[in-house]
Short mmCIF file of C-alpha atoms in Angstrom, two decimals:
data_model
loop_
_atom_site.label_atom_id
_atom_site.label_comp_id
_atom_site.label_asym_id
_atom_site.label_seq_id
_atom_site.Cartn_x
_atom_site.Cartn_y
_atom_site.Cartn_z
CA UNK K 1 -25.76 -10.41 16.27
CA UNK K 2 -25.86 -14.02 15.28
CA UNK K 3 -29.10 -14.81 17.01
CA UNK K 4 -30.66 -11.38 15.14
CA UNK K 5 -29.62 -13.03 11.98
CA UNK K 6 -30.93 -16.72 12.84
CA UNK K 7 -34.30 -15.02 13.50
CA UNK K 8 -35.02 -13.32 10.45
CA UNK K 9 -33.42 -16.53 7.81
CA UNK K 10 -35.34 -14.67 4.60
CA UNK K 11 -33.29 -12.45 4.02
CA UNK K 12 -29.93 -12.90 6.18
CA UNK K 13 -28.41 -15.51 5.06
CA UNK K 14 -25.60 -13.26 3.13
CA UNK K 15 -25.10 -11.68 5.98
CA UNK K 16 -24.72 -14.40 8.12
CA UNK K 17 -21.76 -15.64 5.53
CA UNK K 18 -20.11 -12.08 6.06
CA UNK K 19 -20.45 -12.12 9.80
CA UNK K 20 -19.08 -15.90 9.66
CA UNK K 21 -16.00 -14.84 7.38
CA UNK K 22 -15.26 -11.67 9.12
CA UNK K 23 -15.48 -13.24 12.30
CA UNK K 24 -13.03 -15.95 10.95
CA UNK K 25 -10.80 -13.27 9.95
CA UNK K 26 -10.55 -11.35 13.05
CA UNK K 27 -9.76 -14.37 14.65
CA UNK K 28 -6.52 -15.10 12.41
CA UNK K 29 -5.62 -11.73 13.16
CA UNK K 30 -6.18 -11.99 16.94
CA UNK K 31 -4.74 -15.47 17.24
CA UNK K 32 -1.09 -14.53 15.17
CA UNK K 33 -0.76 -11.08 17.32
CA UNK K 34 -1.59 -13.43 20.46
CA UNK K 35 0.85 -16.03 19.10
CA UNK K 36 2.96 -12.44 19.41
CA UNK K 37 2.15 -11.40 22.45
CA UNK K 38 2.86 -15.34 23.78
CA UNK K 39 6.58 -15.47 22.53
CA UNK K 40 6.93 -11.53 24.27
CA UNK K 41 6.07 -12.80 27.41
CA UNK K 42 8.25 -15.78 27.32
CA UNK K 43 11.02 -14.07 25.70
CA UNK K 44 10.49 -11.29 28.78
CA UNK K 45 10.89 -14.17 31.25
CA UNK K 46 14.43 -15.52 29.11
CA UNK K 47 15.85 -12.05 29.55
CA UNK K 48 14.64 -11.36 33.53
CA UNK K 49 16.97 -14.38 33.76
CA UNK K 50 19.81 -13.56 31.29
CA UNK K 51 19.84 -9.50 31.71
CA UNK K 52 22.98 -9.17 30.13
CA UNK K 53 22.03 -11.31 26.87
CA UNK K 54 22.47 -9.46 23.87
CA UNK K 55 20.71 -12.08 21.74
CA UNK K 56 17.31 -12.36 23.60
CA UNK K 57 16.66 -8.31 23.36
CA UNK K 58 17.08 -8.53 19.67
CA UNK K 59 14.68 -12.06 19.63
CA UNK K 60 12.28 -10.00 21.64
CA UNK K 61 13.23 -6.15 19.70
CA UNK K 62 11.93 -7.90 16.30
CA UNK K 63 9.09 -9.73 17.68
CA UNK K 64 8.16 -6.36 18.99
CA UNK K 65 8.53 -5.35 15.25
CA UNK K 66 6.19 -8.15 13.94
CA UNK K 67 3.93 -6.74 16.97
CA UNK K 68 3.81 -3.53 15.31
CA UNK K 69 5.15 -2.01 18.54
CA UNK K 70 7.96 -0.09 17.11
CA UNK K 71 9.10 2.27 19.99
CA UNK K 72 9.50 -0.96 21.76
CA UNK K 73 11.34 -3.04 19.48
CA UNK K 74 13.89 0.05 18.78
CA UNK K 75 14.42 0.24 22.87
CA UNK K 76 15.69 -3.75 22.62
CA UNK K 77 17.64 -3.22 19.93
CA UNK K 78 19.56 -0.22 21.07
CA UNK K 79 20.12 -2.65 24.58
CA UNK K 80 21.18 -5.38 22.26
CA UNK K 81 23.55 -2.90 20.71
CA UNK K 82 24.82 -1.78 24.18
CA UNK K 83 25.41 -5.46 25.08
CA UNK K 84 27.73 -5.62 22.34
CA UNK K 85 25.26 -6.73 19.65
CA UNK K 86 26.83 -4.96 16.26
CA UNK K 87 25.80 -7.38 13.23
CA UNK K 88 24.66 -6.13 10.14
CA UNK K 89 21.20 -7.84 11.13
CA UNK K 90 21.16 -5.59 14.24
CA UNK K 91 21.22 -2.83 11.94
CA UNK K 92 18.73 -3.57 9.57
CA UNK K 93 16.05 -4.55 11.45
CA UNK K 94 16.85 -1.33 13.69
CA UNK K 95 16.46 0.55 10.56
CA UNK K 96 13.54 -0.80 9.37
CA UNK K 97 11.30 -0.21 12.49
CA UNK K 98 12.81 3.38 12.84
CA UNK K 99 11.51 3.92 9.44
CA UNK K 100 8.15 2.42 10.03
CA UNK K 101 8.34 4.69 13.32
CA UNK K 102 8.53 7.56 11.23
CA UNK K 103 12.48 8.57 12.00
CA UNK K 104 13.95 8.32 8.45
CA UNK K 105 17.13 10.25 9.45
CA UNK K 106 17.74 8.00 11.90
CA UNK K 107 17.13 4.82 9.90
CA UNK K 108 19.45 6.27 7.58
CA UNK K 109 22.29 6.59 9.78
CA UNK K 110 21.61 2.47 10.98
CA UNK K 111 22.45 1.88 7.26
CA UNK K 112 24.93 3.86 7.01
CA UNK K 113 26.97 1.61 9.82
CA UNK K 114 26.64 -1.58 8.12
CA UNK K 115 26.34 -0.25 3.96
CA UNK K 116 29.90 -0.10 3.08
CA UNK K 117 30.43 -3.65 3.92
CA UNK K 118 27.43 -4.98 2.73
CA UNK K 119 26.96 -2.74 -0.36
CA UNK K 120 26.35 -5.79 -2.68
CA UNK K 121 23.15 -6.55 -0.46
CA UNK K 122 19.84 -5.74 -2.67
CA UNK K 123 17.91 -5.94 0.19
CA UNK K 124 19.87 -2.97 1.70
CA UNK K 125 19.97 -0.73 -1.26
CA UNK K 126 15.50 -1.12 -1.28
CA UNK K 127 15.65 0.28 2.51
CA UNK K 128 18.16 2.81 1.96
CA UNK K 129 15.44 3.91 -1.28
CA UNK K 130 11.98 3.55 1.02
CA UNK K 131 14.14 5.63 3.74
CA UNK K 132 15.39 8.53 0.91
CA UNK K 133 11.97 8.63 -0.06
CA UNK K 134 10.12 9.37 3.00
CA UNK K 135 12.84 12.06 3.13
CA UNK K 136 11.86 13.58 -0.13
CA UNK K 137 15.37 12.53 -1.64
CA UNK K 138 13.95 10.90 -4.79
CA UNK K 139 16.63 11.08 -6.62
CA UNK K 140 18.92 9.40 -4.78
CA UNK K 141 15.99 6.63 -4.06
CA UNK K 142 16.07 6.34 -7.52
CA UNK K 143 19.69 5.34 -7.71
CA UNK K 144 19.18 2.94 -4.69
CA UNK K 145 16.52 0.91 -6.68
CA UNK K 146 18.31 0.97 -9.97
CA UNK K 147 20.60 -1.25 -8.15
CA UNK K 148 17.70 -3.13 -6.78
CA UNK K 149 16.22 -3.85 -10.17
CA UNK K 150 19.72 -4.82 -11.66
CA UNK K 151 20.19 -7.15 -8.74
CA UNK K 152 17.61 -8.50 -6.68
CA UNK K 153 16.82 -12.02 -7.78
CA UNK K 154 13.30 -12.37 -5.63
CA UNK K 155 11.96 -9.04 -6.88
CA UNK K 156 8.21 -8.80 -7.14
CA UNK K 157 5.65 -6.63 -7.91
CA UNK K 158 5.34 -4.19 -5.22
CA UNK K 159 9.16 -3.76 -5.83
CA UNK K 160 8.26 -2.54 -9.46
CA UNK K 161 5.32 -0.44 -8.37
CA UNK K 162 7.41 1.59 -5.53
CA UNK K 163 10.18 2.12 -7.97
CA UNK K 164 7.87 3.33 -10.30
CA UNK K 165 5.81 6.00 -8.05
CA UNK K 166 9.21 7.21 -6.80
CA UNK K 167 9.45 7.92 -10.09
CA UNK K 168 6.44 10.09 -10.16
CA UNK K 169 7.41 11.49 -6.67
CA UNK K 170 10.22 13.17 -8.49
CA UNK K 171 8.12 14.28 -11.92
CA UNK K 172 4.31 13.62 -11.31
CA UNK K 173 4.20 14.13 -15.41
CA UNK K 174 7.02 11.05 -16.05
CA UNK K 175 4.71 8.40 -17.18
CA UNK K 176 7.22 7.28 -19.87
CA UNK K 177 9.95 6.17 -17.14
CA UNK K 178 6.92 4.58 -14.63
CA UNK K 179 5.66 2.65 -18.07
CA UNK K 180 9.29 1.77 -18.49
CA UNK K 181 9.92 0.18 -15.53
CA UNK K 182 6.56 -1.38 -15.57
CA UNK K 183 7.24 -3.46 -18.81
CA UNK K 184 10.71 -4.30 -17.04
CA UNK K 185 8.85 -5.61 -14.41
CA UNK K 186 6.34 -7.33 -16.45
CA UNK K 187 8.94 -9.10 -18.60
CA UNK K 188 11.34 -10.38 -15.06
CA UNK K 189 8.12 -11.29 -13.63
CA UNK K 190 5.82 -12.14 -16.06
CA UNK K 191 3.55 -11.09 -18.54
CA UNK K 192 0.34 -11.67 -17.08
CA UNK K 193 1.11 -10.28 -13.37
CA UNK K 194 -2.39 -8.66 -12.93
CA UNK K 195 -1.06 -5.99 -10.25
CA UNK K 196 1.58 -4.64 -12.87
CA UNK K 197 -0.94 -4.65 -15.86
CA UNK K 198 -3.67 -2.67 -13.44
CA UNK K 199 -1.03 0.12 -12.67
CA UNK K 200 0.49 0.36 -16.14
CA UNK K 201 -3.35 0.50 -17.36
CA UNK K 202 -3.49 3.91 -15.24
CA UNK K 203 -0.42 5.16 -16.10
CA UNK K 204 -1.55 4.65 -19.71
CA UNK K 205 -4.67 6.81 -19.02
CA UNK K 206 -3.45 9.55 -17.06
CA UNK K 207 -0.51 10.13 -19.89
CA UNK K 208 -4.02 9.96 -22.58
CA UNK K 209 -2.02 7.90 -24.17
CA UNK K 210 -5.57 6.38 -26.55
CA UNK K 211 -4.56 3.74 -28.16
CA UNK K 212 -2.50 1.87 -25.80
CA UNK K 213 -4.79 2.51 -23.45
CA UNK K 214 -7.56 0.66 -25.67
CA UNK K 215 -4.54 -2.15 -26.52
CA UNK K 216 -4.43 -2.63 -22.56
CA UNK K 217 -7.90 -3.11 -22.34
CA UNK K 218 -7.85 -5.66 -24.87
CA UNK K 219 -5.53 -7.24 -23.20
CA UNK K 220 -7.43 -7.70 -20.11
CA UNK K 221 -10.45 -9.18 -22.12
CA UNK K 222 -8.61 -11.62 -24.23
CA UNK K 223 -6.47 -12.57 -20.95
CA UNK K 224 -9.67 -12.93 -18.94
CA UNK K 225 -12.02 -15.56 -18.56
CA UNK K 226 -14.79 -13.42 -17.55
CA UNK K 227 -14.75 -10.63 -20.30
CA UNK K 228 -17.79 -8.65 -19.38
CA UNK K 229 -16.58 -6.11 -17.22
CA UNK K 230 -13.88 -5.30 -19.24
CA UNK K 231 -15.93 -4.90 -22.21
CA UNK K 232 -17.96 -2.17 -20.02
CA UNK K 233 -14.87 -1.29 -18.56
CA UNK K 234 -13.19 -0.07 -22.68
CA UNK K 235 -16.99 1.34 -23.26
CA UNK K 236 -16.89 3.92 -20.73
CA UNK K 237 -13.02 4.58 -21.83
CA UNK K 238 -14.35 5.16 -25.41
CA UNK K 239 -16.91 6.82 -24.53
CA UNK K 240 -14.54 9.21 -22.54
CA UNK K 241 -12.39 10.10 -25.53
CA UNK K 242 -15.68 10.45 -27.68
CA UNK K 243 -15.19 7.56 -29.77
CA UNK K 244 -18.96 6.72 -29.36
CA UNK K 245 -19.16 4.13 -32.36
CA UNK K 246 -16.34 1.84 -30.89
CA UNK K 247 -17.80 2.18 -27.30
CA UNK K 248 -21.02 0.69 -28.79
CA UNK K 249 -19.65 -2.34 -30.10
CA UNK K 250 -18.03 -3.04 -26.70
CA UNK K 251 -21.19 -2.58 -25.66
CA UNK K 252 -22.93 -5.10 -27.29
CA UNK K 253 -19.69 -7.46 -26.85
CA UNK K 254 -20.36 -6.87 -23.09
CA UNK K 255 -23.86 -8.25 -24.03
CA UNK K 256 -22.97 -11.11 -25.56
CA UNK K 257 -20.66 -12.31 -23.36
CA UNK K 258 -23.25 -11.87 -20.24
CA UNK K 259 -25.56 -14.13 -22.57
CA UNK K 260 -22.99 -16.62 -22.63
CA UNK K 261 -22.77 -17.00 -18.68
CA UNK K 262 -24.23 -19.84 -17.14
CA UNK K 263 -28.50 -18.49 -15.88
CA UNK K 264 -27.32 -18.88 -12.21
CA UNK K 265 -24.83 -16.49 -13.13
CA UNK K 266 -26.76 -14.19 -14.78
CA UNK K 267 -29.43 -13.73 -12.38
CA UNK K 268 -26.86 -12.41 -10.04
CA UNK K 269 -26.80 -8.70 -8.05
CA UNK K 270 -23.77 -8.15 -9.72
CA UNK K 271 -24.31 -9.06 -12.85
CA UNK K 272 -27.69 -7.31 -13.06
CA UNK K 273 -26.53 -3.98 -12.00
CA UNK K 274 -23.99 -4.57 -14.53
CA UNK K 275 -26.75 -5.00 -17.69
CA UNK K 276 -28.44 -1.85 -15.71
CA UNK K 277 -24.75 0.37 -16.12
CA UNK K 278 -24.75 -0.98 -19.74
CA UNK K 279 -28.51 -0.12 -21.10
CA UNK K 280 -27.56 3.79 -18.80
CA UNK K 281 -24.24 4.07 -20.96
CA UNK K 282 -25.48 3.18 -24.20
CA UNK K 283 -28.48 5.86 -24.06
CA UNK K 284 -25.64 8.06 -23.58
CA UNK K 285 -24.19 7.71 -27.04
CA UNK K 286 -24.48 9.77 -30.16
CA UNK K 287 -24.62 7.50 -32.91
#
């Protein structure tokens, strides 16, 4: 591969810096698993000496879990638990990789054993919700993330984002709720999280709700430091909703602001097929 690329320079250099980075990746990848698959071995050789250690099946049931190797890690854990192992950690990392196993019901009962004494722990109220949701039981997911949102103090933004599509799980038409909690989010969080902005941006449009939606675009270009694409980005929304005479001035503000770019810039592929999608939507319009 790399000596087909080396051969013919012309026109492979690009690909030569996607090969390099991809390879680079995989590597990461392979090296942490192997890191994995290290500590398995050696935790393997700790236990054929200690058989009756609780502690080293659970050390070896969650780097199973890390490993990805669920039915594995769920077999040391239930040995840990038969050695006596009954801690509310036992528990929750049992649940978890029984739920990423795909055996909600059973996950749910691991909660159960440990919830009533630790039922001020946020952490367990967001597994008991992904667990009632894979079982369709949205509303009581619901009420588990409530809590979550009232009293998690690390939340982040995937926490908002599942709350909010359990909230469409249970009423695919409840974009008022999902926008709820995604200003909620927005204001623990912060204003400008771009992941929260991008989903309340399509909740906006699939409830048609016009002129937020064009308010959230112009967020998004005044926030932005490169303003182009969004400007194309509100054209093709006006456009949509057959406001013709506003998608032309974002139009020509998506011009201006690819003038402004440095030439280097400008003469990219992107930004090229960009001017390309602009000149194609603008013939488009009825003025």
């Amino acid at each position: 591969m790399i000596s087909e690329l080396l051969s013919h320079p012309k026109g492979s250099c690009l690909k030569l810096k996607q090969f390099i980075f991809c390879f680079f990746l995989c590597c990461s990848v392979v090296h942490s698993h192997g890191n994995l698959s290290i500590r398995i071995q050696q935790k393997t050789v700790e236990i054929s000496k200690n058989p009756n250690n609780s502690k080293l099946y659970f050390e070896r049931g969650f780097l199973y879990q890390q490993h990805f190797e669920y039915g594995k890690a769920i077999s040391d854990y239930n040995k840990s638990e038969k050695l006596g192992d009954i801690t509310a950690l036992l528990y929750f990392r049992k649940a978890e990789a029984l739920l990423a196993n795909n055996q909600p019901l059973k996950a749910l009962e691991a909660t159960n054993r440990i919830f009533n004494e630790n039922n001020n722990d946020s952490k367990i109220y967001k597994l008991r919700a992904q667990i009632y949701y894979a079982l369709t039981e949205y509303s009581k997911a619901l009420e588990s993330y409530q809590y979550v949102l009232r009293n998690m103090k690390d939340i982040g933004p995937s926490d908002i984002l599942e709350y909010s599509e359990i909230i469409l799980a249970k009423n695919p038409t409840n974009y008022k709720d999902a926008l709820d909690v995604i200003e909620i989010g927005l204001k623990k969080i912060g204003e400008q999280t771009l992941t929260l902005n991008l989903k309340k941006l399509d909740y906006l449009i699939a409830s048609k709700n016009n002129e937020k939606v064009i308010e959230q675009y112009n967020f998004f270009i005044t926030s932005s430091k490169r303003k182009e694409n969004w400007y194309y980005k509100k054209a093709i929304y006006l456009r949509s909703i057959e406001k013709d005479a506003e998608a032309n001035i974002a139009l020509q503000q998506a011009k201006t602001a690819i003038v402004l770019l440095k030439p280097k810039t400008q003469n990219t592929i992107a930004i090229k097929r960009l001017v390309s999608q602009i000149y194609e939507l603008e013939n488009t319009l009825t003025l």
